[in-house]
Amino acid sequence: MLNKVVLIGRLTKDPVLKYASSNMIPVTTFTLAVNRNYTQQNGDRLADFIPIVTWRKLAEICGNNLKKGRLVAVAGSIQTRSWDDNSGNRHWITEVVADEVKFLDSNKSSGNDPMIDLGKDIHSFDIDVDGGDFDGFSPVESEDDLPF
Amino acid sequence: MLNKVVLIGRLTKDPVLKYASSNMIPVTTFTLAVNRNYTQQNGDRLADFIPIVTWRKLAEICGNNLKKGRLVAVAGSIQTRSWDDNSGNRHWITEVVADEVKFLDSNKSSGNDPMIDLGKDIHSFDIDVDGGDFDGFSPVESEDDLPF
Amino acid sequence: MLNKVVLIGRLTKDPVLKYASSNMIPVTTFTLAVNRNYTQQNGDRLADFIPIVTWRKLAEICGNNLKKGRLVAVAGSIQTRSWDDNSGNRHWITEVVADEVKFLDSNKSSGNDPMIDLGKDIHSFDIDVDGGDFDGFSPVESEDDLPF
Amino acid sequence: MLNKVVLIGRLTKDPVLKYASSNMIPVTTFTLAVNRNYTQQNGDRLADFIPIVTWRKLAEICGNNLKKGRLVAVAGSIQTRSWDDNSGNRHWITEVVADEVKFLDSNKSSGNDPMIDLGKDIHSFDIDVDGGDFDGFSPVESEDDLPF
DNA sequence: TTTT
DNA sequence: TTTT
């Protein structure tokens, strides 16, 4: 019926950009560390580590420009998927499918890496709603090959 | 940093109310079926099945009043936890911790079951922010015994 | 940068469906009464009354099917507009532009009015993202004629 | 019933911190410029300007630390209020009451002004849910004196 | 098995 | 009547 998520956090690692085997649609995945507001008395857990998936043009922008440690805002929805391991056991996965990803800090790696110039403003990228060159809009497809 | 979720869906089963073994805090869990807007061409998946956790007073209200099939709105945040199985394998779980649960349909089971009278209005219940009688506010505690 | 709203409430009046004078795009407006969780000690204000605007296909669905008192969920964003009155004074308006409207209760008026059959399930309608027959996608256009 | 807002944007001016005349509760107001994702063909409107209100401890933190141009995330709810002008005309105001404000950029004004040291991390502040020393929790009180 |  |  309704399924809305907004997160702000940092990438735990560099994102992973792949092309789905069946239709070559770009798909990028990363994990977001979202710090909790309170501090545990034992100092134990301080963050939630939330798997994020992006598709198509947004996947390419994220895969080519985000890096470990970058601060981003993600808007999207929660999705559940299942996959079967080699032993025939079914595993369930809950992840966030991002519709929008906003880059909230400037590019830290000022070296000569192939990142685009983010300029002096905060950049934001929306999802490619019409699917660009891709054949037919399907909100979620080719869920195989996802690393989670 | 920021972690906000809003869901509307139906309970896939009756909720499960337990009392955490360490401190007897009430905790209720259920799974929400959230229908997607689009229809798969193959008619395959139409909904996401999202695990929900509630604590304290809200847990008691949900555990005592919700039933399979009821339509609810949930506001809260995404949480990740890990647990180790008997074989020593660690499993990761992503679920939604509910701060607010709104009952969106009237009581379907008009029989003589022990459900409270929901009256003619939509009822809503907020989380017990101060923790009631409990000693000290801890946003998430006693995560053992969770059924997910 | 990011602008997300989710509301659940009831229409204070029947919605108003118009066609924008410049380009004949359908636009429907209504006000949502969103009850607050707490009760004022003086019993004064119990709800916020939030102006909602919808465009295109979603506007037609809302304008033709919603009625005063219906319970709906709205997802969208906050928008600010200004207009000048006859005395040359500028007025500022804050409203919610709906991307999605979900009908949460069944059709109350079971008479022979021209409402569509909502069936036994909750119906939901998304915004017409591609704009249908309209010439070029413009997220908000023709803001004149709005009744707020 | 349910009323959730998340915004990311920049302060158009320095925030205004006042103490409500009736009970001396701190209240801070500011306007957030939230850039839209799309560009108008005429280059006209690019942002929404959304009035924000915060209360109590969060009001003091915002009033003492935020400045014009700072990038923040705001989570809260939409509120409507009315006030009567000298001519006896009633005016309606829609604003966002912030429960959480996250500071997303580091302190720009590195001079010797009285701002607190924000350190090298992103700082976040939650609302003072129990109201501190104040007598009884009332989510919104003393709405007079608000500058909007 | 993690970000700052 | 506005931010970057």
Coordinates of C-alpha atoms (C1' of nucleotides) in Angstrom, one line a residue:
Chain A
M1 CA 0.0 0.0 0.0
L2 CA 2.5 2.6 1.1
N3 CA 6.2 2.1 1.7
K4 CA 8.5 5.1 2.3
V5 CA 12.0 5.3 3.7
V6 CA 14.4 8.2 4.2
L7 CA 17.9 7.5 5.5
I8 CA 21.0 9.7 6.1
G9 CA 24.3 7.9 6.7
R10 CA 27.7 7.0 5.3
L11 CA 28.9 4.3 2.9
T12 CA 30.7 1.5 4.8
K13 CA 32.6 0.6 1.6
D14 CA 32.9 1.6 -2.0
P15 CA 29.7 0.9 -3.9
V16 CA 29.6 -2.1 -6.3
L17 CA 28.3 -1.5 -9.8
K18 CA 27.2 -4.5 -11.9
Y19 CA 25.1 -5.1 -15.0
A20 CA 22.3 -7.6 -14.5
S21 CA 23.1 -10.7 -16.5
S22 CA 19.7 -11.0 -18.1
N23 CA 19.2 -7.6 -19.5
M24 CA 22.4 -5.6 -18.7
I25 CA 20.5 -3.1 -16.6
P26 CA 23.0 -1.3 -14.3
V27 CA 22.5 -2.1 -10.6
T28 CA 24.6 -0.6 -7.8
T29 CA 24.7 -1.8 -4.2
F30 CA 26.2 -0.4 -1.0
T31 CA 25.7 -0.5 2.7
L32 CA 24.8 2.6 4.6
A33 CA 25.9 3.1 8.2
V34 CA 23.2 5.1 9.9
N35 CA 24.3 6.2 13.4
R36 CA 21.7 6.0 16.1
N37 CA 20.9 9.0 18.1
Y38 CA 21.5 7.5 21.5
T39 CA 24.6 5.9 22.9
Q40 CA 24.5 2.5 24.4
Q41 CA 25.7 2.3 28.0
N42 CA 28.1 -0.5 27.1
G43 CA 29.1 1.4 24.0
D44 CA 28.2 -1.5 21.9
R45 CA 26.1 -0.9 18.9
L46 CA 26.0 2.6 17.5
A47 CA 24.7 2.2 14.0
D48 CA 22.5 0.3 11.8
F49 CA 24.0 -1.1 8.6
I50 CA 21.4 -1.0 5.9
P51 CA 21.8 -2.6 2.4
I52 CA 20.8 -0.2 -0.4
V53 CA 20.1 -1.1 -4.1
T54 CA 19.8 1.3 -7.0
W55 CA 19.0 0.7 -10.6
R56 CA 19.6 2.2 -14.1
K57 CA 20.9 5.7 -14.4
L58 CA 21.0 6.3 -10.6
A59 CA 23.0 3.1 -10.3
E60 CA 25.6 4.4 -12.7
I61 CA 25.8 7.8 -11.0
C62 CA 26.2 6.2 -7.5
G63 CA 28.6 3.5 -8.8
N64 CA 30.8 6.0 -10.5
N65 CA 30.8 8.8 -7.9
L66 CA 30.2 7.5 -4.4
K67 CA 33.1 6.2 -2.2
K68 CA 33.5 4.7 1.2
G69 CA 32.7 7.2 3.9
R70 CA 30.7 9.6 1.8
L71 CA 27.6 11.0 3.5
V72 CA 24.3 10.5 1.5
A73 CA 20.6 10.8 1.9
V74 CA 18.5 8.0 0.5
A75 CA 14.8 8.0 -0.3
G76 CA 13.1 4.9 -1.4
S77 CA 11.2 1.8 -0.1
I78 CA 11.8 -1.4 1.7
Q79 CA 11.9 -4.6 -0.4
T80 CA 12.1 -8.2 0.7
R81 CA 13.6 -10.9 -1.5
S82 CA 14.5 -14.5 -1.0
W83 CA 17.3 -16.6 -2.5
D84 CA 18.3 -20.3 -2.1
D85 CA 21.8 -21.3 -1.2
N86 CA 23.6 -24.4 -2.4
S87 CA 22.2 -26.5 0.4
G88 CA 18.6 -25.7 -0.7
N89 CA 18.0 -23.4 2.2
R90 CA 15.9 -20.3 1.5
H91 CA 17.3 -17.0 2.8
W92 CA 15.3 -13.8 3.2
I93 CA 16.8 -10.4 2.6
T94 CA 15.4 -7.0 3.5
E95 CA 16.9 -4.0 1.7
V96 CA 16.1 -0.5 0.6
V97 CA 15.5 0.3 -3.0
A98 CA 16.6 3.9 -3.5
D99 CA 14.6 6.2 -5.7
E100 CA 16.7 9.2 -4.9
V101 CA 20.3 9.6 -3.6
K102 CA 21.6 13.0 -2.5
F103 CA 25.3 13.6 -2.0
L104 CA 25.6 15.5 1.2
D105 CA 29.3 16.1 1.6
S106 CA 31.8 17.4 -1.0
N107 CA 34.2 15.0 -2.7
K108 CA 36.8 14.0 -0.1
S109 CA 39.2 12.3 -2.5
S110 CA 40.5 15.4 -4.2
G111 CA 43.2 13.3 -6.0
N112 CA 43.2 12.5 -9.6
D113 CA 40.7 9.7 -9.5
P114 CA 38.0 9.5 -12.1
M115 CA 35.3 11.1 -10.0
I116 CA 33.2 13.8 -11.6
D117 CA 33.6 17.4 -10.4
L118 CA 30.9 17.9 -7.8
G119 CA 31.4 21.7 -7.8
K120 CA 30.6 23.8 -4.9
D121 CA 27.0 22.8 -4.4
I122 CA 25.5 19.7 -3.0
H123 CA 24.5 17.4 -5.9
S124 CA 21.4 15.3 -6.0
F125 CA 20.3 12.7 -8.5
D126 CA 16.8 11.3 -9.0
I127 CA 15.9 8.0 -10.3
D128 CA 15.5 7.7 -14.1
V129 CA 11.8 7.1 -14.0
D130 CA 11.2 6.3 -17.6
G131 CA 14.1 3.9 -17.8
G132 CA 16.0 5.7 -20.5
D133 CA 17.0 3.5 -23.4
F134 CA 15.8 0.4 -21.6
D135 CA 13.0 -1.6 -22.9
G136 CA 9.9 -1.1 -20.8
F137 CA 9.7 0.2 -17.3
S138 CA 9.8 -2.4 -14.6
P139 CA 10.4 -1.0 -11.1
V140 CA 12.5 -4.0 -10.0
E141 CA 14.0 -6.5 -12.3
S142 CA 16.9 -8.8 -12.5
E143 CA 17.3 -9.3 -8.8
D144 CA 19.8 -12.0 -9.3
D145 CA 23.5 -11.1 -9.0
L146 CA 22.7 -8.8 -6.1
P147 CA 25.6 -9.2 -3.6
F148 CA 23.5 -9.2 -0.4
Chain B
M1 CA 21.9 10.2 11.4
L2 CA 18.3 10.0 10.2
N3 CA 16.2 6.8 9.8
K4 CA 12.5 7.2 9.1
V5 CA 10.1 4.6 7.8
V6 CA 6.3 4.7 7.1
L7 CA 4.4 1.6 6.0
I8 CA 0.8 0.7 5.3
G9 CA -0.1 -3.0 5.0
R10 CA -1.8 -6.0 6.5
L11 CA -0.6 -8.5 9.2
T12 CA 0.2 -11.8 7.6
K13 CA -0.5 -13.6 10.9
D14 CA -1.6 -12.8 14.5
P15 CA 1.1 -10.8 16.3
V16 CA 3.3 -12.5 18.9
L17 CA 3.6 -10.9 22.3
K18 CA 6.4 -12.0 24.6
Y19 CA 8.2 -10.6 27.6
A20 CA 11.9 -10.2 27.3
S21 CA 13.7 -12.8 29.5
S22 CA 16.2 -10.4 31.0
N23 CA 13.9 -7.5 32.1
M24 CA 10.3 -8.6 31.3
I25 CA 9.8 -5.7 28.9
P26 CA 6.8 -6.5 26.6
V27 CA 7.8 -7.0 22.9
T28 CA 5.5 -7.8 20.1
T29 CA 6.4 -8.9 16.6
F30 CA 4.5 -9.3 13.4
T31 CA 5.0 -9.3 9.7
L32 CA 3.4 -6.7 7.5
A33 CA 2.4 -7.5 3.9
V34 CA 2.9 -4.2 1.9
N35 CA 1.4 -4.5 -1.5
R36 CA 3.4 -3.0 -4.3
N37 CA 1.8 -0.5 -6.6
Y38 CA 2.7 -2.3 -9.8
T39 CA 1.8 -5.8 -11.0
Q40 CA 4.5 -8.1 -12.2
Q41 CA 4.0 -9.2 -15.7
N42 CA 4.6 -12.8 -14.6
G43 CA 2.2 -12.2 -11.7
D44 CA 5.0 -13.3 -9.3
R45 CA 5.7 -11.1 -6.3
L46 CA 3.1 -8.5 -5.4
A47 CA 4.0 -7.6 -1.9
D48 CA 6.9 -7.1 0.5
F49 CA 6.8 -8.9 3.8
I50 CA 8.4 -6.7 6.4
P51 CA 9.2 -7.8 10.0
I52 CA 8.0 -5.3 12.6
V53 CA 9.0 -5.0 16.3
T54 CA 7.3 -3.0 19.0
W55 CA 8.2 -2.5 22.6
R56 CA 6.6 -1.7 26.0
K57 CA 3.1 -0.3 26.1
L58 CA 2.7 -0.2 22.3
A59 CA 3.7 -3.9 22.2
E60 CA 0.9 -4.7 24.6
I61 CA -1.6 -2.8 22.7
C62 CA -0.6 -4.4 19.4
G63 CA -0.3 -7.9 20.9
N64 CA -3.7 -7.7 22.5
N65 CA -5.6 -6.0 19.7
L66 CA -4.2 -6.8 16.3
K67 CA -5.1 -9.8 14.3
K68 CA -4.1 -11.4 11.0
G69 CA -5.4 -9.4 8.1
R70 CA -5.8 -6.1 10.0
L71 CA -4.7 -3.0 8.1
V72 CA -2.3 -0.8 9.9
A73 CA 0.1 2.1 9.4
V74 CA 3.5 1.8 11.0
A75 CA 6.0 4.7 11.6
G76 CA 9.5 3.9 12.9
S77 CA 13.0 3.2 11.8
I78 CA 15.0 0.4 10.2
Q79 CA 17.2 -1.7 12.6
T80 CA 19.8 -4.3 11.8
R81 CA 20.7 -7.1 14.3
S82 CA 22.7 -10.3 14.1
W83 CA 22.3 -13.6 15.8
D84 CA 24.3 -16.8 15.8
D85 CA 22.7 -20.2 15.0
N86 CA 23.6 -23.5 16.6
S87 CA 26.3 -24.1 13.9
G88 CA 28.0 -20.9 14.8
N89 CA 26.9 -19.1 11.7
R90 CA 26.0 -15.4 12.1
H91 CA 22.8 -14.3 10.5
W92 CA 21.8 -10.6 9.9
I93 CA 18.3 -9.4 10.2
T94 CA 16.8 -6.1 9.0
E95 CA 13.5 -5.1 10.6
V96 CA 11.4 -2.1 11.4
V97 CA 11.1 -0.9 15.0
A98 CA 7.7 0.8 15.3
D99 CA 7.3 4.0 17.2
E100 CA 3.6 4.4 16.2
V101 CA 1.0 1.9 15.0
K102 CA -2.3 3.2 13.6
F103 CA -5.2 0.8 13.3
L104 CA -6.8 1.7 9.9
D105 CA -9.8 -0.7 9.7
S106 CA -12.4 -1.6 12.2
N107 CA -12.4 -4.8 14.0
K108 CA -13.2 -7.5 11.5
S109 CA -13.8 -10.3 14.1
S110 CA -17.1 -9.1 15.5
G111 CA -17.4 -12.3 17.5
N112 CA -17.0 -12.5 21.3
D113 CA -13.2 -12.6 21.2
P114 CA -11.3 -10.5 23.8
M115 CA -10.5 -7.6 21.5
I116 CA -11.2 -4.1 22.8
D117 CA -14.0 -2.1 21.3
L118 CA -12.4 0.1 18.7
G119 CA -15.5 2.2 18.4
K120 CA -16.5 4.0 15.2
D121 CA -13.3 5.9 14.8
I122 CA -9.8 4.9 13.7
H123 CA -7.7 4.3 16.8
S124 CA -4.0 5.2 17.0
F125 CA -1.4 4.4 19.6
D126 CA 1.9 6.1 20.2
I127 CA 4.9 4.6 21.7
D128 CA 5.4 5.0 25.4
V129 CA 8.2 7.4 25.2
D130 CA 9.1 7.6 28.9
G131 CA 9.1 3.9 29.4
G132 CA 6.4 3.8 32.0
D133 CA 7.4 1.9 35.1
F134 CA 10.6 0.6 33.5
D135 CA 13.9 1.6 35.0
G136 CA 15.7 3.9 32.6
F137 CA 14.9 4.6 29.0
S138 CA 16.8 2.4 26.5
P139 CA 15.4 2.6 23.0
V140 CA 16.1 -0.9 22.1
E141 CA 16.9 -3.6 24.7
S142 CA 16.6 -7.3 25.2
E143 CA 16.7 -8.2 21.5
D144 CA 17.0 -11.8 22.3
D145 CA 13.9 -13.9 22.1
L146 CA 12.8 -12.1 19.0
P147 CA 11.3 -14.6 16.6
F148 CA 12.8 -13.3 13.4
Chain C
M1 CA 17.3 18.8 -1.8
L2 CA 14.9 16.3 -0.1
N3 CA 11.2 16.9 0.6
K4 CA 9.0 14.0 1.7
V5 CA 5.6 14.0 3.4
V6 CA 3.3 11.2 4.5
L7 CA -0.1 12.0 5.9
I8 CA -3.2 10.0 6.9
G9 CA -6.4 11.8 7.5
R10 CA -10.0 12.6 6.3
L11 CA -11.3 15.0 3.7
T12 CA -13.0 18.0 5.3
K13 CA -15.2 18.5 2.2
D14 CA -15.7 17.0 -1.2
P15 CA -12.6 17.5 -3.5
V16 CA -12.7 20.1 -6.2
L17 CA -11.6 19.1 -9.7
K18 CA -10.7 21.8 -12.2
Y19 CA -8.9 22.0 -15.5
A20 CA -6.1 24.5 -15.5
S21 CA -7.0 27.4 -17.8
S22 CA -3.7 27.5 -19.7
N23 CA -3.3 23.9 -20.6
M24 CA -6.4 22.1 -19.4
I25 CA -4.4 19.8 -17.1
P26 CA -6.7 18.3 -14.5
V27 CA -6.0 19.5 -10.9
T28 CA -7.8 18.5 -7.8
T29 CA -7.6 20.1 -4.4
F30 CA -8.9 19.1 -1.0
T31 CA -8.1 19.6 2.6
L32 CA -7.1 16.8 4.9
A33 CA -7.9 16.8 8.6
V34 CA -5.1 15.0 10.3
N35 CA -5.9 14.3 14.0
R36 CA -3.1 14.9 16.4
N37 CA -2.1 12.1 18.8
Y38 CA -2.5 14.1 22.0
T39 CA -5.5 15.9 23.4
Q40 CA -5.3 19.5 24.4
Q41 CA -6.1 20.1 28.0
N42 CA -8.5 22.9 26.9
G43 CA -9.8 20.6 24.3
D44 CA -9.1 23.2 21.7
R45 CA -7.3 22.1 18.6
L46 CA -7.3 18.4 17.8
A47 CA -6.4 18.3 14.1
D48 CA -4.3 20.0 11.5
F49 CA -6.0 21.0 8.3
I50 CA -3.6 20.5 5.4
P51 CA -4.3 21.7 1.8
I52 CA -3.5 19.0 -0.8
V53 CA -3.0 19.4 -4.5
T54 CA -3.0 16.6 -7.1
W55 CA -2.4 16.8 -10.9
R56 CA -3.3 14.9 -14.1
K57 CA -4.6 11.4 -13.8
L58 CA -4.3 11.2 -10.1
A59 CA -6.4 14.5 -9.9
E60 CA -9.1 12.9 -12.0
I61 CA -9.2 9.7 -9.8
C62 CA -9.3 11.8 -6.6
G63 CA -11.8 14.3 -8.0
N64 CA -14.2 11.6 -9.2
N65 CA -14.0 9.2 -6.3
L66 CA -13.2 10.9 -3.1
K67 CA -15.8 12.4 -0.9
K68 CA -16.0 14.4 2.4
G69 CA -15.1 12.2 5.3
R70 CA -13.1 9.6 3.4
L71 CA -9.9 8.3 5.0
V72 CA -6.8 8.5 2.8
A73 CA -3.1 8.3 2.9
V74 CA -1.1 11.0 1.0
A75 CA 2.5 10.8 0.0
G76 CA 4.1 13.8 -1.6
S77 CA 6.1 17.0 -0.9
I78 CA 5.6 20.4 0.6
Q79 CA 5.3 23.3 -1.9
T80 CA 5.2 27.0 -1.3
R81 CA 3.4 29.4 -3.7
S82 CA 2.5 33.1 -3.6
W83 CA -0.4 35.0 -5.1
D84 CA -1.4 38.6 -5.1
D85 CA -4.8 39.8 -4.0
N86 CA -6.8 42.7 -5.5
S87 CA -5.2 45.1 -3.1
G88 CA -1.8 44.2 -4.4
N89 CA -0.8 42.3 -1.3
R90 CA 1.2 39.1 -1.7
H91 CA 0.0 36.0 0.1
W92 CA 2.1 32.9 0.7
I93 CA 0.7 29.4 0.7
T94 CA 2.1 26.2 1.9
E95 CA 0.5 23.0 0.6
V96 CA 1.2 19.4 -0.1
V97 CA 1.6 18.2 -3.7
A98 CA 0.5 14.5 -3.6
D99 CA 2.3 11.9 -5.7
E100 CA 0.3 9.1 -4.3
V101 CA -3.1 8.9 -2.7
K102 CA -4.3 5.7 -1.1
F103 CA -8.0 5.1 -0.3
L104 CA -8.1 3.5 3.1
D105 CA -11.8 3.0 3.8
S106 CA -14.4 1.5 1.6
N107 CA -17.0 3.7 -0.2
K108 CA -19.3 5.0 2.5
S109 CA -22.0 6.3 0.1
S110 CA -23.4 2.9 -1.0
G111 CA -26.1 4.6 -3.0
N112 CA -26.3 4.8 -6.7
D113 CA -23.9 7.6 -7.1
P114 CA -21.3 7.5 -9.9
M115 CA -18.4 6.2 -7.8
I116 CA -16.4 3.4 -9.0
D117 CA -16.7 0.0 -7.3
L118 CA -13.8 -0.1 -4.8
G119 CA -14.2 -3.8 -4.4
K120 CA -13.2 -5.6 -1.3
D121 CA -9.6 -4.4 -1.2
I122 CA -8.0 -1.1 -0.4
H123 CA -7.3 0.7 -3.7
S124 CA -4.3 2.9 -4.4
F125 CA -3.4 5.2 -7.2
D126 CA 0.0 6.5 -8.2
I127 CA 0.7 9.7 -10.0
D128 CA 0.8 9.5 -13.7
V129 CA 4.6 10.0 -14.0
D130 CA 4.9 10.3 -17.7
G131 CA 2.1 12.8 -18.0
G132 CA 0.0 10.8 -20.4
D133 CA -0.9 12.8 -23.5
F134 CA 0.4 16.1 -22.1
D135 CA 3.1 17.9 -23.9
G136 CA 6.3 17.6 -21.9
F137 CA 6.7 16.7 -18.3
S138 CA 6.6 19.6 -15.9
P139 CA 6.2 18.5 -12.2
V140 CA 4.1 21.5 -11.3
E141 CA 2.4 23.8 -13.8
S142 CA -0.6 26.1 -14.1
E143 CA -0.7 26.9 -10.4
D144 CA -3.3 29.6 -11.1
D145 CA -6.9 28.6 -10.4
L146 CA -6.0 26.8 -7.3
P147 CA -8.6 27.5 -4.7
F148 CA -6.3 27.8 -1.7
Chain D
M1 CA -3.7 10.2 12.4
L2 CA -0.2 10.2 10.8
N3 CA 1.8 13.2 9.9
K4 CA 5.5 12.8 9.0
V5 CA 7.8 15.2 7.2
V6 CA 11.5 15.0 6.2
L7 CA 13.3 17.9 4.6
I8 CA 16.9 18.7 3.6
G9 CA 17.7 22.3 2.8
R10 CA 19.5 25.5 3.8
L11 CA 18.5 28.3 6.2
T12 CA 17.5 31.5 4.3
K13 CA 18.5 33.6 7.3
D14 CA 19.8 33.3 10.8
P15 CA 17.3 31.5 13.0
V16 CA 15.3 33.6 15.6
L17 CA 15.2 32.3 19.2
K18 CA 12.6 33.7 21.5
Y19 CA 11.0 32.7 24.8
A20 CA 7.3 32.3 24.7
S21 CA 5.7 35.1 26.8
S22 CA 3.3 32.9 28.7
N23 CA 5.7 30.3 30.0
M24 CA 9.2 31.2 28.8
I25 CA 9.6 28.1 26.8
P26 CA 12.3 28.5 24.2
V27 CA 11.1 28.6 20.6
T28 CA 13.2 29.0 17.5
T29 CA 12.0 29.6 14.0
F30 CA 13.7 29.7 10.6
T31 CA 12.9 29.2 7.0
L32 CA 14.4 26.3 5.0
A33 CA 15.1 26.7 1.3
V34 CA 14.5 23.2 -0.2
N35 CA 15.7 23.1 -3.8
R36 CA 13.5 21.2 -6.2
N37 CA 15.0 18.5 -8.3
Y38 CA 13.9 19.9 -11.6
T39 CA 14.7 23.2 -13.3
Q40 CA 11.9 25.4 -14.6
Q41 CA 12.2 26.1 -18.3
N42 CA 11.8 29.8 -17.5
G43 CA 14.3 29.5 -14.7
D44 CA 11.7 30.8 -12.3
R45 CA 11.1 29.0 -9.1
L46 CA 13.8 26.6 -8.0
A47 CA 13.1 26.1 -4.3
D48 CA 10.3 25.9 -1.7
F49 CA 10.7 28.1 1.3
I50 CA 9.3 26.2 4.3
P51 CA 8.8 27.7 7.8
I52 CA 10.2 25.6 10.6
V53 CA 9.4 25.8 14.3
T54 CA 11.4 24.1 17.1
W55 CA 10.7 24.1 20.9
R56 CA 12.6 23.7 24.1
K57 CA 16.1 22.3 24.2
L58 CA 16.1 21.7 20.4
A59 CA 15.1 25.4 20.0
E60 CA 18.1 26.5 22.0
I61 CA 20.5 24.3 20.1
C62 CA 19.2 25.5 16.8
G63 CA 19.0 29.2 17.9
N64 CA 22.5 29.2 19.2
N65 CA 24.3 27.2 16.5
L66 CA 22.6 27.5 13.2
K67 CA 23.3 30.3 10.7
K68 CA 22.1 31.5 7.4
G69 CA 23.2 29.1 4.6
R70 CA 23.7 26.1 6.9
L71 CA 22.6 22.7 5.4
V72 CA 20.2 20.8 7.8
A73 CA 17.9 17.8 7.7
V74 CA 14.6 18.3 9.6
A75 CA 12.2 15.6 10.7
G76 CA 8.8 16.5 12.1
S77 CA 5.2 17.1 11.2
I78 CA 3.0 19.7 9.5
Q79 CA 1.0 22.0 11.7
T80 CA -1.6 24.6 10.8
R81 CA -2.4 27.6 12.9
S82 CA -4.5 30.7 12.5
W83 CA -4.0 34.2 13.7
D84 CA -6.1 37.4 13.4
D85 CA -4.6 40.6 12.1
N86 CA -5.5 44.1 13.3
S87 CA -8.2 44.4 10.8
G88 CA -9.9 41.3 12.2
N89 CA -9.0 39.1 9.3
R90 CA -8.0 35.5 10.1
H91 CA -4.9 34.2 8.5
W92 CA -3.9 30.5 8.2
I93 CA -0.3 29.4 8.5
T94 CA 1.1 26.0 7.6
E95 CA 4.6 25.2 9.0
V96 CA 6.7 22.3 10.0
V97 CA 7.3 21.5 13.7
A98 CA 10.7 19.9 13.9
D99 CA 11.3 16.9 16.2
E100 CA 14.8 16.4 15.0
V101 CA 17.3 18.7 13.3
K102 CA 20.6 17.3 11.9
F103 CA 23.5 19.6 11.0
L104 CA 24.8 18.3 7.7
D105 CA 27.7 20.6 7.0
S106 CA 30.5 21.8 9.1
N107 CA 30.5 25.2 10.7
K108 CA 31.2 27.7 7.8
S109 CA 31.9 30.7 10.0
S110 CA 35.3 29.7 11.3
G111 CA 35.8 33.1 12.9
N112 CA 35.7 34.0 16.5
D113 CA 31.9 34.0 16.8
P114 CA 30.2 32.4 19.8
M115 CA 29.3 29.2 17.9
I116 CA 30.1 25.9 19.6
D117 CA 32.8 23.8 18.1
L118 CA 31.0 21.3 15.9
G119 CA 34.1 19.1 15.8
K120 CA 34.9 16.9 12.8
D121 CA 31.7 14.9 12.8
I122 CA 28.2 15.7 11.7
H123 CA 26.2 16.7 14.8
S124 CA 22.6 15.8 15.4
F125 CA 20.2 16.8 18.0
D126 CA 16.9 15.3 19.0
I127 CA 14.0 16.9 20.6
D128 CA 13.8 17.1 24.3
V129 CA 10.9 14.6 24.6
D130 CA 10.4 14.9 28.4
G131 CA 10.4 18.6 28.4
G132 CA 13.1 19.0 30.9
D133 CA 12.1 21.2 33.9
F134 CA 8.8 22.1 32.3
D135 CA 5.6 21.3 34.0
G136 CA 3.8 18.6 32.0
F137 CA 4.4 17.6 28.4
S138 CA 2.5 19.5 25.9
P139 CA 3.7 19.0 22.3
V140 CA 2.9 22.5 21.1
E141 CA 2.2 25.4 23.4
S142 CA 2.5 29.1 23.4
E143 CA 2.1 29.6 19.7
D144 CA 1.8 33.3 20.1
D145 CA 4.9 35.3 19.4
L146 CA 5.8 33.1 16.4
P147 CA 7.1 35.4 13.7
F148 CA 5.4 33.7 10.7
Chain E
dT1 C1' 31.5 -7.7 10.5
dT2 C1' 31.0 -2.3 8.3
dT3 C1' 30.9 4.6 8.2
dT4 C1' 32.4 9.5 10.6
Chain F
dT1 C1' 10.8 37.8 -1.1
dT2 C1' 14.6 34.1 0.9
dT3 C1' 19.5 29.3 0.7
dT4 C1' 23.9 27.0 -2.0

